Amino acid sequence: MSTAFYNEMYDSDAGLRPHYRAFAEWLDAMPAERLERKRAEADTAFHRVGITFAVYGEEAGTERLIPFDIIPRIIPAAEWAQLEAGLRQRVQALNAFLHDIYHEQAILKAGCVPAEQVLNNAQFRREMIGVDVPSGIYAHIAGVDIVRAGAGESYVLEDNLRVPSGVSYMIEDRKMMMRLFPELFSRHMIAPVQHYPDLLLDNLRTVAPTGVANPTVVLLTPGAYNSAYFEHTFLAQQMGIELVEGRDLFVRDETVFMRTTQGPQRVDVIYRRLDDDFLDPLVFNKDSMLGVPGLLSAYRAGHVTLANAIGTGVADDKSVYPYVPDMIRFYLGEEPQLNNVPTWMLRKPEDLRYVLAHLPELVVKEVHGAGGYGMLVGPAASRSEIEAFRARIIAAPEKYIAQPTLALSNCPTFVDSGIAPRHLDLRPFVLSGKRGGGMVPGGLTRVALRAGSLVVNSSQGGGTKDTWVLEN
Amino acid sequence: MLSRTADHLYWLARYTERAENLARLLDVSYQMSLVPQSIAAQNENWRAILALNSLESAFAESYSGVNVDNVLRFMVADASNPSSIYSCLRAARENAHAVRGTLTAEMWESINATWIEVRQQTFEQILARGISEFFDWVKLRSAVTRGVTFGTMLKDDALHFIRLGGLLERGDNTARILDMQYHVLRQSDDEGASDFYRWGALLRSLSAFQVYRKVYRDAITPARVAELLILRMDLPRSLHACADGIVRMLQLIANDASAETQRQAGVLHARLHFARIDDVLAGGLHEYLTDFMDRIYELGDGINRDFLIAA
């Protein structure tokens, strides 16, 4: 693959890309000190409102802002339309796959996906076999990570189908942008995103258990110490639903209730931001203090809906990822509209041989890793780091996959030295429910603030940008 | 509303109110200690403050002697004392943080700002600026928080639990302050000018000095002070006013389990509503106030059982 980077704003031959023209004019006319002042204003506002990571305690460093960059990432309407169609197609196939593997397992019988990759996967939940979920939807909320490489083509990097986060930053970034630079919004037709919580609530209500006319929806959080607690509070407040912890819920007669000041109140839909393992100490992690004993029994009885469903992790696992294009062909009879990144599966001897011979050019990831931890970025790694990683691969090759190092696109970004290009990705949020699903145009753009870095995760020093989809 | 949410709101209000009343109590004690008296008598007053909160042994673990400096440090800024102003403000903030989605932005910011400011000051800095100024600041912050609470919160159960917690705590605290000061004042045989200052300080600490003048237009007597602080329905910090508010809040949040708690609150209110100060004093003020505090404690127990740890 080419190592030249695609710049979202400038074309190396033709100069400024057309969809950035109006913004660039505005930026050129903007005095540097005013930009700097606006940047400081954004920081203060984010701090005061407390849009932080893992808020708590008195010690400094426990409350951290995710850096916000004031230069937006702009996507033209036509390009978004293609992305959106591809995302819907992909998530539809993933939902079909999840339903299939917990029921007929047709795709395994057809030999399209190797059965052992699914059935022996730690994320495959036997408890879900034969369980019918409303409308056959498993991943009600998907956060699909998309990157753009050297020639401008897009790839899906990851399908996050468990408890994807970041949507609150998408909304807060937009609010901040409108507050700082209202004039930009009169110069551009920018598709709105702030109605996401309404779409989400509507979507959750459509998947309530059958026969429930006016469902009670709650958001289940691990609690105030969770790094995404701000987002949990934010979404619950925006949707006007209760933010509950495990201890607020109990199960009686296979029905979930919450403890209220007016006595027990039935709960119909749980938007859970708690991993499978912690949901029900009777079934999963016995030591979990965060879950609700008996929740799975109520779920299996169809008396409560969990969003996302239990057991979605098997479909976004890195070892299953290479088969997603085949799933699209198998279930939908269509050709995939979004590219998969070519992936070597190191459990295969021939792939392992190739990867060990090419480590300095590749990215190697743990199959079950997340958040940018436990990975090797070959071109950025030192010789000794590569050799250390090589030893870990040889010890347990089945734990790893490898991919070419994508030349992630970059975008002008405000950094200490001025405006400089930084690499970025995009996480759109795809909702699925009874009446299809909803999406807001765009998503969360994450940007690697360190020069040359390809890791955009906030836990690794990444920041965010407002993402504009232009309406024509 | 979630029981846990109600619990946090109720305690957020109790701790905010407690911090304020502690500032009031310490302020009046400090003012009174400026009235000429023997060192022994003075230290006796400070010991009474520790006894009031059952903190003698906790205090003795870290401090060598009961005197104005040590008790103030312990009650104002000592993070290891769960009853200090510092700890109350921290607890208020922690409870608010746990339910910040239920609070209005102004409320959260007010409570959070109070906490951020108090934790940045050392006790030495507080002393350097003047301890009374600090007490005024605590009262002011409490007033600001109360103001944004009433000025911005929807009048629903969330607000009712906040008010309930505040009223319960205030009733208890007013009774405590009165009990202690009345005790001290009754012991002094001096009927002269210094007594006037002491009664005046007590009234001021409960924001009742001007009210007293307005209501009685007469000299300050112990019986009238007791009447004002216990029986006057229109004085916001009186026991009667608190009991009245508690009854009304309980009516608003009533559920299937709360009948007995409501009955108890009604009894408490009726006893204040129909009481005469002569009868109260004849039976012994200390006994009366102790009984009141016991009943408040039982109400708190009932509220906890009926609403906050509900099935």
PDB file of C-alpha atoms in Angstrom, chain A residues 181-369:
ATOM      1  CA  PHE A 181     -18.154  29.970  15.581  1.00  0.00           C
ATOM      2  CA  PRO A 182     -21.857  30.480  14.865  1.00  0.00           C
ATOM      3  CA  GLU A 183     -20.948  32.288  11.633  1.00  0.00           C
ATOM      4  CA  LEU A 184     -19.614  29.041  10.169  1.00  0.00           C
ATOM      5  CA  PHE A 185     -23.042  27.486  10.443  1.00  0.00           C
ATOM      6  CA  SER A 186     -24.623  30.190   8.354  1.00  0.00           C
ATOM      7  CA  ARG A 187     -21.926  29.774   5.691  1.00  0.00           C
ATOM      8  CA  HIS A 188     -22.410  26.015   5.413  1.00  0.00           C
ATOM      9  CA  MET A 189     -25.383  23.654   5.270  1.00  0.00           C
ATOM     10  CA  ILE A 190     -24.303  21.290   8.015  1.00  0.00           C
ATOM     11  CA  ALA A 191     -26.456  18.265   8.785  1.00  0.00           C
ATOM     12  CA  PRO A 192     -27.541  18.354  12.452  1.00  0.00           C
ATOM     13  CA  VAL A 193     -26.538  15.631  14.913  1.00  0.00           C
ATOM     14  CA  GLN A 194     -27.954  16.779  18.257  1.00  0.00           C
ATOM     15  CA  HIS A 195     -31.147  14.756  17.853  1.00  0.00           C
ATOM     16  CA  TYR A 196     -29.235  11.511  18.291  1.00  0.00           C
ATOM     17  CA  PRO A 197     -30.668  10.874  21.813  1.00  0.00           C
ATOM     18  CA  ASP A 198     -34.215  11.119  20.391  1.00  0.00           C
ATOM     19  CA  LEU A 199     -33.409   8.604  17.682  1.00  0.00           C
ATOM     20  CA  LEU A 200     -31.804   6.337  20.241  1.00  0.00           C
ATOM     21  CA  LEU A 201     -34.767   6.462  22.621  1.00  0.00           C
ATOM     22  CA  ASP A 202     -37.193   5.877  19.777  1.00  0.00           C
ATOM     23  CA  ASN A 203     -35.101   2.949  18.617  1.00  0.00           C
ATOM     24  CA  LEU A 204     -34.968   1.428  22.097  1.00  0.00           C
ATOM     25  CA  ARG A 205     -38.716   1.734  22.508  1.00  0.00           C
ATOM     26  CA  THR A 206     -39.370  -0.191  19.291  1.00  0.00           C
ATOM     27  CA  VAL A 207     -37.570  -3.259  20.618  1.00  0.00           C
ATOM     28  CA  ALA A 208     -39.518  -3.554  23.879  1.00  0.00           C
ATOM     29  CA  PRO A 209     -40.858  -7.015  24.719  1.00  0.00           C
ATOM     30  CA  THR A 210     -44.050  -7.896  22.840  1.00  0.00           C
ATOM     31  CA  GLY A 211     -47.235  -6.593  24.403  1.00  0.00           C
ATOM     32  CA  VAL A 212     -45.633  -3.682  26.219  1.00  0.00           C
ATOM     33  CA  ALA A 213     -47.396  -0.590  24.917  1.00  0.00           C
ATOM     34  CA  ASN A 214     -45.538   2.092  26.839  1.00  0.00           C
ATOM     35  CA  PRO A 215     -42.160   0.644  27.728  1.00  0.00           C
ATOM     36  CA  THR A 216     -39.974   1.876  30.580  1.00  0.00           C
ATOM     37  CA  VAL A 217     -36.439   2.282  29.269  1.00  0.00           C
ATOM     38  CA  VAL A 218     -33.434   2.664  31.580  1.00  0.00           C
ATOM     39  CA  LEU A 219     -29.698   3.092  31.087  1.00  0.00           C
ATOM     40  CA  LEU A 220     -27.591   0.671  33.136  1.00  0.00           C
ATOM     41  CA  THR A 221     -24.181   2.060  34.096  1.00  0.00           C
ATOM     42  CA  PRO A 222     -21.306   0.401  35.952  1.00  0.00           C
ATOM     43  CA  GLY A 223     -21.249   3.560  38.076  1.00  0.00           C
ATOM     44  CA  ALA A 224     -19.484   6.843  38.653  1.00  0.00           C
ATOM     45  CA  TYR A 225     -16.018   5.296  38.470  1.00  0.00           C
ATOM     46  CA  ASN A 226     -16.450   4.113  34.883  1.00  0.00           C
ATOM     47  CA  SER A 227     -14.446   6.079  32.334  1.00  0.00           C
ATOM     48  CA  ALA A 228     -17.552   6.698  30.217  1.00  0.00           C
ATOM     49  CA  TYR A 229     -19.744   7.755  33.154  1.00  0.00           C
ATOM     50  CA  PHE A 230     -20.111  11.252  31.769  1.00  0.00           C
ATOM     51  CA  GLU A 231     -21.632   9.801  28.617  1.00  0.00           C
ATOM     52  CA  HIS A 232     -24.010   7.593  30.606  1.00  0.00           C
ATOM     53  CA  THR A 233     -25.243  10.571  32.609  1.00  0.00           C
ATOM     54  CA  PHE A 234     -25.474  12.666  29.477  1.00  0.00           C
ATOM     55  CA  LEU A 235     -27.501  10.182  27.452  1.00  0.00           C
ATOM     56  CA  ALA A 236     -29.858   9.285  30.311  1.00  0.00           C
ATOM     57  CA  GLN A 237     -30.531  12.961  30.911  1.00  0.00           C
ATOM     58  CA  GLN A 238     -31.007  13.725  27.224  1.00  0.00           C
ATOM     59  CA  MET A 239     -33.417  10.817  26.805  1.00  0.00           C
ATOM     60  CA  GLY A 240     -35.192  11.557  30.076  1.00  0.00           C
ATOM     61  CA  ILE A 241     -34.742   8.013  31.347  1.00  0.00           C
ATOM     62  CA  GLU A 242     -33.438   6.717  34.666  1.00  0.00           C
ATOM     63  CA  LEU A 243     -29.711   6.126  34.991  1.00  0.00           C
ATOM     64  CA  VAL A 244     -29.572   2.936  37.044  1.00  0.00           C
ATOM     65  CA  GLU A 245     -26.851   0.844  38.616  1.00  0.00           C
ATOM     66  CA  GLY A 246     -27.138  -2.889  39.170  1.00  0.00           C
ATOM     67  CA  ARG A 247     -28.165  -2.408  42.793  1.00  0.00           C
ATOM     68  CA  ASP A 248     -31.157  -0.317  41.682  1.00  0.00           C
ATOM     69  CA  LEU A 249     -32.626  -3.315  39.846  1.00  0.00           C
ATOM     70  CA  PHE A 250     -33.898  -6.677  41.009  1.00  0.00           C
ATOM     71  CA  VAL A 251     -35.585  -9.645  39.385  1.00  0.00           C
ATOM     72  CA  ARG A 252     -38.779 -11.235  40.661  1.00  0.00           C
ATOM     73  CA  ASP A 253     -40.837 -13.812  38.729  1.00  0.00           C
ATOM     74  CA  GLU A 254     -38.449 -13.453  35.778  1.00  0.00           C
ATOM     75  CA  THR A 255     -39.308  -9.775  35.574  1.00  0.00           C
ATOM     76  CA  VAL A 256     -36.979  -6.850  36.145  1.00  0.00           C
ATOM     77  CA  PHE A 257     -37.965  -4.086  38.548  1.00  0.00           C
ATOM     78  CA  MET A 258     -36.257  -0.941  39.719  1.00  0.00           C
ATOM     79  CA  ARG A 259     -36.403   0.234  43.302  1.00  0.00           C
ATOM     80  CA  THR A 260     -38.212   3.539  43.378  1.00  0.00           C
ATOM     81  CA  THR A 261     -39.587   5.757  46.095  1.00  0.00           C
ATOM     82  CA  GLN A 262     -43.037   4.607  45.003  1.00  0.00           C
ATOM     83  CA  GLY A 263     -42.150   0.936  45.273  1.00  0.00           C
ATOM     84  CA  PRO A 264     -40.983  -1.482  42.571  1.00  0.00           C
ATOM     85  CA  GLN A 265     -41.461  -0.336  38.989  1.00  0.00           C
ATOM     86  CA  ARG A 266     -41.221  -2.689  36.029  1.00  0.00           C
ATOM     87  CA  VAL A 267     -38.390  -2.183  33.552  1.00  0.00           C
ATOM     88  CA  ASP A 268     -38.874  -3.231  29.924  1.00  0.00           C
ATOM     89  CA  VAL A 269     -35.776  -2.138  28.034  1.00  0.00           C
ATOM     90  CA  ILE A 270     -32.269  -1.839  29.437  1.00  0.00           C
ATOM     91  CA  TYR A 271     -29.742   0.156  27.449  1.00  0.00           C
ATOM     92  CA  ARG A 272     -26.802  -1.389  29.185  1.00  0.00           C
ATOM     93  CA  ARG A 273     -23.338   0.097  29.206  1.00  0.00           C
ATOM     94  CA  LEU A 274     -21.997  -2.842  31.133  1.00  0.00           C
ATOM     95  CA  ASP A 275     -20.109  -5.744  29.542  1.00  0.00           C
ATOM     96  CA  ASP A 276     -21.697  -9.193  29.229  1.00  0.00           C
ATOM     97  CA  ASP A 277     -19.427 -10.604  31.909  1.00  0.00           C
ATOM     98  CA  PHE A 278     -20.801  -8.337  34.603  1.00  0.00           C
ATOM     99  CA  LEU A 279     -24.507  -8.452  33.774  1.00  0.00           C
ATOM    100  CA  ASP A 280     -25.654 -11.340  35.935  1.00  0.00           C
ATOM    101  CA  PRO A 281     -23.499 -12.799  38.709  1.00  0.00           C
ATOM    102  CA  LEU A 282     -25.633 -15.955  38.713  1.00  0.00           C
ATOM    103  CA  VAL A 283     -24.528 -16.794  35.174  1.00  0.00           C
ATOM    104  CA  PHE A 284     -21.417 -14.860  34.218  1.00  0.00           C
ATOM    105  CA  ASN A 285     -18.734 -13.360  36.472  1.00  0.00           C
ATOM    106  CA  LYS A 286     -19.736 -14.570  39.963  1.00  0.00           C
ATOM    107  CA  ASP A 287     -17.870 -11.720  41.642  1.00  0.00           C
ATOM    108  CA  SER A 288     -19.631  -8.983  39.739  1.00  0.00           C
ATOM    109  CA  MET A 289     -21.074  -6.399  42.099  1.00  0.00           C
ATOM    110  CA  LEU A 290     -22.277  -4.351  39.146  1.00  0.00           C
ATOM    111  CA  GLY A 291     -24.885  -6.648  37.685  1.00  0.00           C
ATOM    112  CA  VAL A 292     -28.357  -7.900  38.526  1.00  0.00           C
ATOM    113  CA  PRO A 293     -28.811 -11.461  39.835  1.00  0.00           C
ATOM    114  CA  GLY A 294     -31.379 -13.261  37.704  1.00  0.00           C
ATOM    115  CA  LEU A 295     -31.231 -10.787  34.805  1.00  0.00           C
ATOM    116  CA  LEU A 296     -30.479 -13.507  32.281  1.00  0.00           C
ATOM    117  CA  SER A 297     -33.509 -15.554  33.358  1.00  0.00           C
ATOM    118  CA  ALA A 298     -35.779 -12.533  32.783  1.00  0.00           C
ATOM    119  CA  TYR A 299     -34.054 -11.899  29.459  1.00  0.00           C
ATOM    120  CA  ARG A 300     -34.385 -15.467  28.238  1.00  0.00           C
ATOM    121  CA  ALA A 301     -38.057 -15.421  29.233  1.00  0.00           C
ATOM    122  CA  GLY A 302     -38.489 -12.429  26.929  1.00  0.00           C
ATOM    123  CA  HIS A 303     -39.645 -10.134  29.742  1.00  0.00           C
ATOM    124  CA  VAL A 304     -36.949  -7.562  29.228  1.00  0.00           C
ATOM    125  CA  THR A 305     -34.879  -6.366  26.263  1.00  0.00           C
ATOM    126  CA  LEU A 306     -31.171  -5.770  26.579  1.00  0.00           C
ATOM    127  CA  ALA A 307     -29.544  -3.385  24.145  1.00  0.00           C
ATOM    128  CA  ASN A 308     -27.196  -4.488  22.935  1.00  0.00           C
ATOM    129  CA  ALA A 309     -28.089  -8.161  23.257  1.00  0.00           C
ATOM    130  CA  ILE A 310     -25.871 -10.562  25.151  1.00  0.00           C
ATOM    131  CA  GLY A 311     -23.274 -12.275  22.989  1.00  0.00           C
ATOM    132  CA  THR A 312     -22.712  -9.657  20.289  1.00  0.00           C
ATOM    133  CA  GLY A 313     -18.972  -9.690  20.974  1.00  0.00           C
ATOM    134  CA  VAL A 314     -18.478 -12.737  18.813  1.00  0.00           C
ATOM    135  CA  ALA A 315     -19.393 -10.717  15.725  1.00  0.00           C
ATOM    136  CA  ASP A 316     -16.959  -7.840  16.312  1.00  0.00           C
ATOM    137  CA  ASP A 317     -14.133 -10.093  17.367  1.00  0.00           C
ATOM    138  CA  LYS A 318     -10.976  -9.544  15.320  1.00  0.00           C
ATOM    139  CA  SER A 319     -10.854 -13.228  14.404  1.00  0.00           C
ATOM    140  CA  VAL A 320     -14.363 -13.045  12.900  1.00  0.00           C
ATOM    141  CA  TYR A 321     -13.842  -9.633  11.264  1.00  0.00           C
ATOM    142  CA  PRO A 322     -12.239 -11.068   8.093  1.00  0.00           C
ATOM    143  CA  TYR A 323     -15.487 -12.919   7.329  1.00  0.00           C
ATOM    144  CA  VAL A 324     -17.832  -9.938   7.405  1.00  0.00           C
ATOM    145  CA  PRO A 325     -17.745  -9.449   3.593  1.00  0.00           C
ATOM    146  CA  ASP A 326     -18.739 -13.105   3.221  1.00  0.00           C
ATOM    147  CA  MET A 327     -21.587 -12.566   5.684  1.00  0.00           C
ATOM    148  CA  ILE A 328     -22.904  -9.737   3.529  1.00  0.00           C
ATOM    149  CA  ARG A 329     -22.879 -11.984   0.464  1.00  0.00           C
ATOM    150  CA  PHE A 330     -24.366 -14.913   2.405  1.00  0.00           C
ATOM    151  CA  TYR A 331     -27.274 -13.122   4.108  1.00  0.00           C
ATOM    152  CA  LEU A 332     -28.045 -10.253   1.782  1.00  0.00           C
ATOM    153  CA  GLY A 333     -26.878 -11.607  -1.560  1.00  0.00           C
ATOM    154  CA  GLU A 334     -25.098  -8.304  -2.143  1.00  0.00           C
ATOM    155  CA  GLU A 335     -21.521  -7.255  -2.700  1.00  0.00           C
ATOM    156  CA  PRO A 336     -20.036  -5.370   0.274  1.00  0.00           C
ATOM    157  CA  GLN A 337     -20.025  -1.608  -0.234  1.00  0.00           C
ATOM    158  CA  LEU A 338     -17.346  -0.940   2.365  1.00  0.00           C
ATOM    159  CA  ASN A 339     -13.860  -2.412   2.241  1.00  0.00           C
ATOM    160  CA  ASN A 340     -12.426  -4.709   4.864  1.00  0.00           C
ATOM    161  CA  VAL A 341      -8.768  -4.276   5.701  1.00  0.00           C
ATOM    162  CA  PRO A 342      -6.863  -7.335   4.392  1.00  0.00           C
ATOM    163  CA  THR A 343      -6.171  -9.418   7.473  1.00  0.00           C
ATOM    164  CA  TRP A 344      -3.720 -12.218   8.168  1.00  0.00           C
ATOM    165  CA  MET A 345      -4.918 -14.675  10.774  1.00  0.00           C
ATOM    166  CA  LEU A 346      -1.851 -15.910  12.560  1.00  0.00           C
ATOM    167  CA  ARG A 347      -3.496 -19.185  13.569  1.00  0.00           C
ATOM    168  CA  LYS A 348      -2.974 -20.106   9.885  1.00  0.00           C
ATOM    169  CA  PRO A 349       0.620 -21.308   9.371  1.00  0.00           C
ATOM    170  CA  GLU A 350       1.061 -19.620   5.978  1.00  0.00           C
ATOM    171  CA  ASP A 351      -0.230 -16.279   7.312  1.00  0.00           C
ATOM    172  CA  LEU A 352       2.023 -16.605  10.362  1.00  0.00           C
ATOM    173  CA  ARG A 353       5.061 -17.235   8.161  1.00  0.00           C
ATOM    174  CA  TYR A 354       4.357 -14.186   6.044  1.00  0.00           C
ATOM    175  CA  VAL A 355       3.713 -11.904   9.005  1.00  0.00           C
ATOM    176  CA  LEU A 356       6.837 -12.949  10.909  1.00  0.00           C
ATOM    177  CA  ALA A 357       8.855 -12.140   7.813  1.00  0.00           C
ATOM    178  CA  HIS A 358       7.253  -8.684   7.434  1.00  0.00           C
ATOM    179  CA  LEU A 359       6.760  -7.437  10.991  1.00  0.00           C
ATOM    180  CA  PRO A 360       8.373  -3.994  10.459  1.00  0.00           C
ATOM    181  CA  GLU A 361       5.689  -3.059   7.887  1.00  0.00           C
ATOM    182  CA  LEU A 362       2.600  -4.486   9.587  1.00  0.00           C
ATOM    183  CA  VAL A 363       0.208  -3.732  12.398  1.00  0.00           C
ATOM    184  CA  VAL A 364      -0.323  -6.688  14.711  1.00  0.00           C
ATOM    185  CA  LYS A 365      -3.279  -6.727  17.102  1.00  0.00           C
ATOM    186  CA  GLU A 366      -4.473  -8.994  19.844  1.00  0.00           C
ATOM    187  CA  VAL A 367      -7.658 -10.738  18.764  1.00  0.00           C
ATOM    188  CA  HIS A 368      -9.404  -9.699  21.982  1.00  0.00           C
ATOM    189  CA  GLY A 369      -7.608  -6.390  22.513  1.00  0.00           C
TER     190      GLY A 369
END
